[in-house]
Coordinates of C-alpha atoms in Angstrom, one line a residue:
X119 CA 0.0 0.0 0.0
X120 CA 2.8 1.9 0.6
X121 CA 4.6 2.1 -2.5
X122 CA 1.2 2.8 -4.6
X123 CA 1.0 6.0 -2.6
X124 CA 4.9 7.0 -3.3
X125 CA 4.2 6.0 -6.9
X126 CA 0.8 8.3 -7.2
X127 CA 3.2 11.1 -5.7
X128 CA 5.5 10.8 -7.9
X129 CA 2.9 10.8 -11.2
X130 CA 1.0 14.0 -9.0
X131 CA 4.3 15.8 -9.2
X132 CA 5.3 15.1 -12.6
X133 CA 1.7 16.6 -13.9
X134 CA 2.4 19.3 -11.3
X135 CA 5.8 20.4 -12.9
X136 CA 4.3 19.8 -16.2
X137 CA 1.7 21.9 -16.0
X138 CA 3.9 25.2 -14.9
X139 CA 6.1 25.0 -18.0
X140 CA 5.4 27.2 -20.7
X141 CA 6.7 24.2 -23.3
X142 CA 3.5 24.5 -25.3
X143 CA 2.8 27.4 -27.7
X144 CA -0.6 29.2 -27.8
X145 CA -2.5 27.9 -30.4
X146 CA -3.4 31.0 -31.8
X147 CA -0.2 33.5 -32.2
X148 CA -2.8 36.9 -31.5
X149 CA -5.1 37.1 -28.7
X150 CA -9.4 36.6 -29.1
X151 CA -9.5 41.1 -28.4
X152 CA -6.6 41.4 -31.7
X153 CA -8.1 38.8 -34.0
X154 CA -11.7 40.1 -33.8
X155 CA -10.4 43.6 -34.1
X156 CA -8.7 42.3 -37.5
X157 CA -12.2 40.9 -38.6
X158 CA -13.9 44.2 -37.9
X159 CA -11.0 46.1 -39.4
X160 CA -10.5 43.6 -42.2
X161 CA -15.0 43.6 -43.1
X162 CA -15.0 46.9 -42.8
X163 CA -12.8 47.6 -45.6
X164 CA -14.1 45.3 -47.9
X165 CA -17.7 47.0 -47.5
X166 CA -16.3 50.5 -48.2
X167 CA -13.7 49.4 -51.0
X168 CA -17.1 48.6 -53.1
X169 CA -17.5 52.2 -55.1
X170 CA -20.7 51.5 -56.3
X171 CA -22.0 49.8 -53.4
X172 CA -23.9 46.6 -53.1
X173 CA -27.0 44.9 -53.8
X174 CA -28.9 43.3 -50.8
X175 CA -31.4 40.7 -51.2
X176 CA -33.3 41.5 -48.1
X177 CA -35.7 38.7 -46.7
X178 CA -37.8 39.0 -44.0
X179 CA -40.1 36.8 -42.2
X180 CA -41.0 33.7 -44.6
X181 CA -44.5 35.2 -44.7
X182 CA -43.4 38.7 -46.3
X183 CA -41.1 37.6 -49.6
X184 CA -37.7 39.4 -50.4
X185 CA -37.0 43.0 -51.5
X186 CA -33.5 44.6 -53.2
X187 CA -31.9 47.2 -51.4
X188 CA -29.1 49.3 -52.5
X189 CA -26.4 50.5 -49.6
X190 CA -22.9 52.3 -50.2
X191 CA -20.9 51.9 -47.3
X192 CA -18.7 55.0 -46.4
X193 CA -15.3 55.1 -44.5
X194 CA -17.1 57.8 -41.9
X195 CA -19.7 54.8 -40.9
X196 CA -22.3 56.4 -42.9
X197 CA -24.6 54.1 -45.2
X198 CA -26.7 55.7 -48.0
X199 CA -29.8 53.1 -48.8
X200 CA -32.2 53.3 -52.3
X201 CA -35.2 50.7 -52.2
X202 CA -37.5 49.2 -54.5
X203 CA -40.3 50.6 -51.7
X204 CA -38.7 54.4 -51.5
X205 CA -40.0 56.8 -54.3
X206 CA -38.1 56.9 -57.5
X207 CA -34.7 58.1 -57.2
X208 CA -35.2 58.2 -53.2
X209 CA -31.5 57.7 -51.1
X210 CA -31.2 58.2 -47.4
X211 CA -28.1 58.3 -45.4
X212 CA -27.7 57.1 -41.9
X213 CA -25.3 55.6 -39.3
X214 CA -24.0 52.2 -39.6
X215 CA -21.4 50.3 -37.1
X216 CA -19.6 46.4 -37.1
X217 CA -19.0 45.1 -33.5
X218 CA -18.0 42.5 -31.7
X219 CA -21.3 39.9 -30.7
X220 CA -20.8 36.7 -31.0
X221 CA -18.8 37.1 -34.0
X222 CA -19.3 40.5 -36.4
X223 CA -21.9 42.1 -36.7
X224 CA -23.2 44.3 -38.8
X225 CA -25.5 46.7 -37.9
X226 CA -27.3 50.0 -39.1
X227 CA -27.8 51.5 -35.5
X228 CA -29.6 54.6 -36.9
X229 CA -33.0 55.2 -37.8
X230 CA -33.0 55.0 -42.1
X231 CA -36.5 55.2 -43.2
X232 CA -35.9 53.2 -46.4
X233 CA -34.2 50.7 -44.3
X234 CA -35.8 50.2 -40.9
X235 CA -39.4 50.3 -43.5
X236 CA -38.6 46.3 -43.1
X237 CA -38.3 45.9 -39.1
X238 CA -40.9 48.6 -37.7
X239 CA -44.0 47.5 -35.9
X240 CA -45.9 50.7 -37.9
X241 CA -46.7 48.3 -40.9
X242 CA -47.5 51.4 -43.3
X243 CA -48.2 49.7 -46.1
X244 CA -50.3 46.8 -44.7
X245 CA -47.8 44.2 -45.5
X246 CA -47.5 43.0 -42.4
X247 CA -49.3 42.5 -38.5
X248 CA -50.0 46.0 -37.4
X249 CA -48.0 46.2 -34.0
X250 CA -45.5 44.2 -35.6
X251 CA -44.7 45.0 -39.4
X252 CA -43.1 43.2 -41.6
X253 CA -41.0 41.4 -39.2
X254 CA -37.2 42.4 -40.7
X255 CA -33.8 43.0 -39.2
X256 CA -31.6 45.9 -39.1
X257 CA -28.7 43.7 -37.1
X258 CA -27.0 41.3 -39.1
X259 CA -24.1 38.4 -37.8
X260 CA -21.7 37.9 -40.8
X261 CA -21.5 34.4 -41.4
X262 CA -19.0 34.6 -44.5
X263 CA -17.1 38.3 -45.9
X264 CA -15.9 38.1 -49.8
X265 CA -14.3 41.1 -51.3
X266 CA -17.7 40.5 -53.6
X267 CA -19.7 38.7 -51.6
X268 CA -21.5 38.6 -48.1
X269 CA -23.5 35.9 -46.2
X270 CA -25.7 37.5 -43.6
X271 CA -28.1 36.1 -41.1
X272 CA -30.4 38.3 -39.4
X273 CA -29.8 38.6 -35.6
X274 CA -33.8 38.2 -34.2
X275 CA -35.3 36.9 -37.1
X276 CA -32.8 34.8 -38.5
X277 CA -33.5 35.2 -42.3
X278 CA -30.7 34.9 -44.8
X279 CA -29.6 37.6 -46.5
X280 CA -27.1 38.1 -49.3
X281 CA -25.0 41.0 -50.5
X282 CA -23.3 41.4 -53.4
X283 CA -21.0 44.1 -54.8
X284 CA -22.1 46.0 -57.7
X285 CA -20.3 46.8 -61.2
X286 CA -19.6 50.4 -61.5
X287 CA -22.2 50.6 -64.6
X288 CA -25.0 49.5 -62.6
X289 CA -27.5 52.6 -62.4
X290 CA -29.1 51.4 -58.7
X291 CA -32.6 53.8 -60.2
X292 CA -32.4 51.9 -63.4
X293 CA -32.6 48.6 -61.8
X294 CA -35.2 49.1 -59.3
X295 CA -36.9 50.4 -62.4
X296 CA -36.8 47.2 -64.2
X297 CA -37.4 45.0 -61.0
X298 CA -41.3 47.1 -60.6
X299 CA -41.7 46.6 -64.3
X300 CA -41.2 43.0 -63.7
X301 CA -43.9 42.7 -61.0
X302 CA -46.4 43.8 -62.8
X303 CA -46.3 40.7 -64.7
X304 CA -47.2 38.6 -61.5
X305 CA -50.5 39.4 -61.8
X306 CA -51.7 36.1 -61.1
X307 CA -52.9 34.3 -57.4
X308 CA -51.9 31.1 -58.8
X309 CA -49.7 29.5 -61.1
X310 CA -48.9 25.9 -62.0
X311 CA -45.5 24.2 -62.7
X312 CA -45.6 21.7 -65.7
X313 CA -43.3 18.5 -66.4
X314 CA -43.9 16.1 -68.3
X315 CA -44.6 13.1 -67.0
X316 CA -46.2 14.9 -63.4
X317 CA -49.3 15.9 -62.5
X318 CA -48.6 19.6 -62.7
X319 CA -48.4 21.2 -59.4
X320 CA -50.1 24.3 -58.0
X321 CA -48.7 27.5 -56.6
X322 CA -50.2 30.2 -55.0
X323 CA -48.8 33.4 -55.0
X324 CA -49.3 36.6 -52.4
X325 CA -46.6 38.6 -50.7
X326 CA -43.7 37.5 -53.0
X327 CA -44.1 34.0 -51.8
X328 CA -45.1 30.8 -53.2
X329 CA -47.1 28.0 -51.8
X330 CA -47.5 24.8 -53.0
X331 CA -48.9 21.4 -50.8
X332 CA -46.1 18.7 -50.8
X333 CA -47.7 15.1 -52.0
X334 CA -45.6 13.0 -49.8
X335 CA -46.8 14.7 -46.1
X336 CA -49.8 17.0 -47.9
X337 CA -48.3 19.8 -46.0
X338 CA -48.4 23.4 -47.5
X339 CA -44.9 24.2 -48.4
X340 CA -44.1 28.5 -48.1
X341 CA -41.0 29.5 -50.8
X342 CA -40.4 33.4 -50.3
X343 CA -39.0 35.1 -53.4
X344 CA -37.1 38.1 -54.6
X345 CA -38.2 40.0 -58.0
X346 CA -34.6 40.3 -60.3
X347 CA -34.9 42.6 -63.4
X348 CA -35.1 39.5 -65.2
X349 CA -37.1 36.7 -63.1
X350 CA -37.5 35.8 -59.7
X351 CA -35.2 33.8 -57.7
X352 CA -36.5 31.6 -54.7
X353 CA -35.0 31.6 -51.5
X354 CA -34.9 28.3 -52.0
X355 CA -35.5 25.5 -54.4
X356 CA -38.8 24.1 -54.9
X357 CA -38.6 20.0 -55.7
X358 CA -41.1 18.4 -58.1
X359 CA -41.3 16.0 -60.9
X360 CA -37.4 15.4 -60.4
X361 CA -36.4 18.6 -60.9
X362 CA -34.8 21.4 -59.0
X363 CA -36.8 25.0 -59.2
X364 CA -35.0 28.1 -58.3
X365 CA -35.0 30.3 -61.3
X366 CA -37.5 31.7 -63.4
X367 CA -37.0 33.8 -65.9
X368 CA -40.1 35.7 -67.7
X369 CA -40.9 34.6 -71.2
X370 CA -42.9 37.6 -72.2
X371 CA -46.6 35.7 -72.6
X372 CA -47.4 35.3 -68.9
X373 CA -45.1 31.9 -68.7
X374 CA -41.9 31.0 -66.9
X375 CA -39.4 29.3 -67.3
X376 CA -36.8 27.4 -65.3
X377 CA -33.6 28.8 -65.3
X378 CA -31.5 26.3 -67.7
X379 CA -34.2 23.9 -68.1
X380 CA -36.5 24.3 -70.7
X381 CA -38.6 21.1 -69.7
X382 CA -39.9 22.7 -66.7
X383 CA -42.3 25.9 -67.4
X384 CA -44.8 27.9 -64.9
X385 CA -48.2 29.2 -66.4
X386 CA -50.8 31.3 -65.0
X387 CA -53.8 29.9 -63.9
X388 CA -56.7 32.5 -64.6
X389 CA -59.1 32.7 -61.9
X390 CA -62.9 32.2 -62.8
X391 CA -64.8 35.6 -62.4
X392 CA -66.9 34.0 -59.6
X393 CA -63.5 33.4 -57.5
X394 CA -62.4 36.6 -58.3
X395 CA -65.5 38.2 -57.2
X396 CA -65.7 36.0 -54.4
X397 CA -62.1 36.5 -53.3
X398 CA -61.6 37.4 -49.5
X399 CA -59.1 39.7 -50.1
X400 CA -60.7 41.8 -52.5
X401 CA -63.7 44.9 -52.2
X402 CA -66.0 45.4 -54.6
X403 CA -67.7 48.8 -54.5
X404 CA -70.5 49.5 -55.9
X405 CA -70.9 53.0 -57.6
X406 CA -74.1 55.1 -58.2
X407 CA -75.1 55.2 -61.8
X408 CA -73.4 52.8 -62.8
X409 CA -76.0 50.1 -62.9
X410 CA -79.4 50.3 -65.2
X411 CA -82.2 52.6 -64.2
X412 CA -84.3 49.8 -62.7
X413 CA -81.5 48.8 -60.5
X414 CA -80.7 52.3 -59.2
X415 CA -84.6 52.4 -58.3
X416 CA -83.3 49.6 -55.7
X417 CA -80.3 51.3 -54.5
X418 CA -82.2 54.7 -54.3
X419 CA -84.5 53.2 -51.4
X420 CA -80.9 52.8 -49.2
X421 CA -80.2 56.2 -50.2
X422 CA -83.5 57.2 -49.2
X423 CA -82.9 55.7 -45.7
X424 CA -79.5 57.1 -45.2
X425 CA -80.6 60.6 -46.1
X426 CA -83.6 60.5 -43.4
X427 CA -80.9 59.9 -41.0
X428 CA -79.0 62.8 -42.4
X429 CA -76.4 60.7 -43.2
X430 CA -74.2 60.2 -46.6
X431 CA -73.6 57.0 -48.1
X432 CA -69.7 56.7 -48.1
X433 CA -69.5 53.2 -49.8
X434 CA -71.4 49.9 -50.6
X435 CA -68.9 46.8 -51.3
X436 CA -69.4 43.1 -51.4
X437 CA -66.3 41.3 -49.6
X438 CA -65.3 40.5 -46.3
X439 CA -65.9 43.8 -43.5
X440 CA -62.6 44.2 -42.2
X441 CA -64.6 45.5 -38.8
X442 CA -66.7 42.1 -38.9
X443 CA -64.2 39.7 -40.8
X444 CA -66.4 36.9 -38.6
X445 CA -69.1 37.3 -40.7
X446 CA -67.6 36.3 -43.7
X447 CA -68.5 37.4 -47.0
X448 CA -70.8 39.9 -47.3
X449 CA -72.7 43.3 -48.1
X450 CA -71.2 45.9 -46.2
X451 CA -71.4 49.4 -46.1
X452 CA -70.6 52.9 -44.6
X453 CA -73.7 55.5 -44.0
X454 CA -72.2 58.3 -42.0
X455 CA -70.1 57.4 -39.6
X456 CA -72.2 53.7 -38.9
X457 CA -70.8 50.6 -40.8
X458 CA -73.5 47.9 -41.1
X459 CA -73.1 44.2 -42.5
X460 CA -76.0 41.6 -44.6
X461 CA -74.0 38.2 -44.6
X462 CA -75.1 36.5 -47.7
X463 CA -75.9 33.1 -48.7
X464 CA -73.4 32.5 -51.8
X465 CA -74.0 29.3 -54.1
X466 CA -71.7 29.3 -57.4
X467 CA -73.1 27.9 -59.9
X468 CA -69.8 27.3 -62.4
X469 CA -66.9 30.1 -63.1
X470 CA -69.4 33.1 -64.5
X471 CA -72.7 32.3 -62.5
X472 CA -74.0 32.5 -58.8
X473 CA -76.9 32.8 -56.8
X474 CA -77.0 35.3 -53.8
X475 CA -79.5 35.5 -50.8
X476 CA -79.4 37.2 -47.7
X477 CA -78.7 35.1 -44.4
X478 CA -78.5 37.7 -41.6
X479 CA -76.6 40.8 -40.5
X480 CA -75.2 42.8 -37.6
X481 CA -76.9 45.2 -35.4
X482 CA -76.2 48.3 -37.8
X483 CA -77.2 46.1 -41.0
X484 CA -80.8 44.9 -39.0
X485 CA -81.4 48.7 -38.6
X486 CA -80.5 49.9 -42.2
X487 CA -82.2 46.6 -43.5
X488 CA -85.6 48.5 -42.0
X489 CA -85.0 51.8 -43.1
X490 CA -84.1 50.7 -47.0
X491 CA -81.1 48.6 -47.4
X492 CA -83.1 45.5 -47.6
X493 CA -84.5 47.3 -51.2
X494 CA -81.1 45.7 -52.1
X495 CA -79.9 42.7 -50.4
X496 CA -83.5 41.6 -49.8
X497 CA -84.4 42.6 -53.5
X498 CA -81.8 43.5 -56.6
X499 CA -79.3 41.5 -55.0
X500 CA -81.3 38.4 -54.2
X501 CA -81.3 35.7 -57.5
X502 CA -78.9 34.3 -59.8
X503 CA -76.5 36.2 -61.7
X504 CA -74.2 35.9 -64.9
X505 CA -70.6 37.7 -64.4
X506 CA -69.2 39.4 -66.9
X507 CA -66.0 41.7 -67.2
X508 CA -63.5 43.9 -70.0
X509 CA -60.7 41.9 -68.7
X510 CA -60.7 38.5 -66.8
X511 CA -57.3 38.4 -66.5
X512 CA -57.1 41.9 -64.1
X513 CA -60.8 43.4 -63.9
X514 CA -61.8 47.1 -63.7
X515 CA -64.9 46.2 -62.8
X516 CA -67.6 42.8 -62.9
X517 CA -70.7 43.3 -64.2
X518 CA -73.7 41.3 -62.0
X519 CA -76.4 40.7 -64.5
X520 CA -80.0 39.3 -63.2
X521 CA -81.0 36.1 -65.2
X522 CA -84.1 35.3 -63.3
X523 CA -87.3 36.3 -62.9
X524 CA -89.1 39.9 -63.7
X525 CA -85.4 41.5 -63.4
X526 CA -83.5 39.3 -66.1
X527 CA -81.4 41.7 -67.7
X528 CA -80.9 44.4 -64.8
X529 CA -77.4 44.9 -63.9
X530 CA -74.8 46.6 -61.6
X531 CA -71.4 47.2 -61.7
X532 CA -68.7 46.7 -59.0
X533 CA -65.1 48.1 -59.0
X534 CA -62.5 46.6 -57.2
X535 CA -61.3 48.2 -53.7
X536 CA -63.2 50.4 -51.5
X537 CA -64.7 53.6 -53.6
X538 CA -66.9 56.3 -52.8
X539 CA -70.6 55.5 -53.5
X540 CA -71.0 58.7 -54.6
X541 CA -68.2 60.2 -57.4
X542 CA -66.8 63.0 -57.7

């Protein structure tokens, strides 16, 4: 027992003495404060040695698609931003810094109003949650720095975001000019990919995303995009028929086509008017005069009720009240400063016909109903209708003609969005 204990001793005082030698070299020759200075030092000057700037391909939240931005990085830690949401020709210059967080990061610490448009809660456009926005960053880690190329990751939301440096003859204006000429040919809710030899698959498009429902776990599947002057590019690829989607570039005839692959193409699929008109999303206002002089005899009992309350009529839309989005779609309207709802019974009968009753309403819609309202969702509006349009592809207005009984033939019109009953 004895010499176990000398012999532990001895090994105890060997790792002592090893262990108070300076024998093994540091593994790095600079200390963790120097190296992550060099980073800062080193991605600093590879963002301001860019005279042109670079392009970002912002994301943010999956629900809200992708959007270029334009920044020029300045020695002073100045930024000056253009965006495809700014007004033409709209730069604003602002503070930026890189520190020391886990890494660099990249930040743009003062308030930009073409920048920070992305990440506050104001949500001026209505893109996004109000309270909440459109969920973006304005602090970014640097995952990998490229003298022409950056990999960012945003710090609270975590999207992915890519900069590149721009050519000297890239006119920033020019380009965001071509990338809004290029949305308007997205016109379409939907879309389908074709391959031959697949069933071809559905995508539905809103907010710069695509969604399709994957046939192995019948899940939807939600692919953000950003608009390029020549395409769109998703933020990542979509799989189907055994091929690999992540480019499409516009043919000029409302079809797409897969980057490199001329076996894969993406056509519009045109919404039947009764969808259209039917839509959720979508008002449609109905406008005095323009329906015939039997249906305005209808409409002018509502008027007739509104003006004994000394009220105006503001607007009367079909579509879903945003102050009553419970009671699904409907006949809603403004009469002074009172907003009443008729839900409606709605029965499609194939894509340019449907029947419409009246189910119920709200306690402003059960007193309007009384005092001449129900002239119209009680009377005009109650029967079966044929829809007609000038453009099925994008609408200005739907035409509701009567085909049953003594008012066959009587029609309104209804615009899209929420207009003035009355016109100036």
């Amino acid at each position: 027992m004895k010499k176990i204990y000398n012999i532990l001793f001895v090994l105890l005082a060997a790792l002592t003495y090893t262990s108070c030698t300076s024998e093994v070299d540091d593994v790095f020759d600079k200390s963790s404060a120097e190296r992550i200075a060099e980073a800062l030092a080193t991605d600093k000057q590879m963002l301001v040695d860019a005279p042109n700037g670079w392009l970002m391909e912002y994301f943010c939240e999956d629900t809200y698609g992708g959007y270029n931005m334009f920044v020029k990085f300045n020695d002073d830690n100045t930024v000056t931003v253009a965006s495809e949401m700014g007004t033409a020709g709209a730069r604003q210059t602002s503070h930026y810094k890189l520190e020391q967080s886990m890494g660099v990061l990249l930040s743009f610490d003062e308030h930009n109003e073409l920048f920070h448009f992305f990440s506050e809660p104001a949500n001026p456009f209505e893109i996004g949650t109000n309270g909440i926005g459109m969920r973006g960053d304005f602090e970014f880690r640097v995952i990998k720095a490229e003298a022409d190329r950056f990999e960012l990751q945003g710090k609270k939301h975590g999207a992915k975001i890519v900069m590149t440096r721009l050519a000297e003859d890239v006119d920033w204006d020019n380009y965001i000019a071509e990338v809004l000429a290029m949305e308007e040919n997205l016109s379409y809710s939907k879309y389908q990919a074709v391959v031959d030899g697949a069933d071809p698959l559905l995508l539905r498009n809103n907010y710069r995303t695509l969604t399709y429902t994957d046939a192995a776990t019948e899940e939807d599947v939600m692919v953000t995009y950003i608009i390029t002057p020549e395409g769109i590019k998703l933020s990542k690829p979509i799989e189907y028929g055994g091929k690999s989607i992540s480019l499409l570039t516009y043919n000029g005839d409302d079809t797409w086509s897969v980057d490199g692959d001329n076996t894969v193409t993406i056509e519009p699929v045109l919404p039947s008017l009764v969808e259209q008109l039917l839509d959720e999303n979508v008002y449609w206002s109905f406008v005095k005069g323009e329906m015939t002089p039997t249906a305005a005899l209808y409409f002018a009992q509502a008027e007739a009720g509104s003006a004994a309350e000394r009220e105006d009529i503001m607007f009367m839309a079909l579509g879903v009240n945003p102050n009553a989005p419970n009671l699904g779609w409907s006949f809603f309207f403004r009469s002074g400063n009172y907003i009443g709802t008729h839900t409606l019974n709605v029965t499609p009968i194939d894509d340019t016909h449907v029947a419409l009753a009246i189910k119920g309403y709200d306690s402003n819609g059960q007193y309007y109903y009384q005092v001449g309202y129900r002239y119209i969702t009680n009377g005009i509006l109650r029967g079966t209708f044929e829809l007609s349009t000038d453009n099925p592809k994008n609408p200005s207005y739907i035409r509701l003609t009567r085909t049953d009984g003594d008012l066959a033939g009587q029609y309104m019109d209804v615009f899209p969005g929420l207009q003035y009953y009355v016109q100036n």
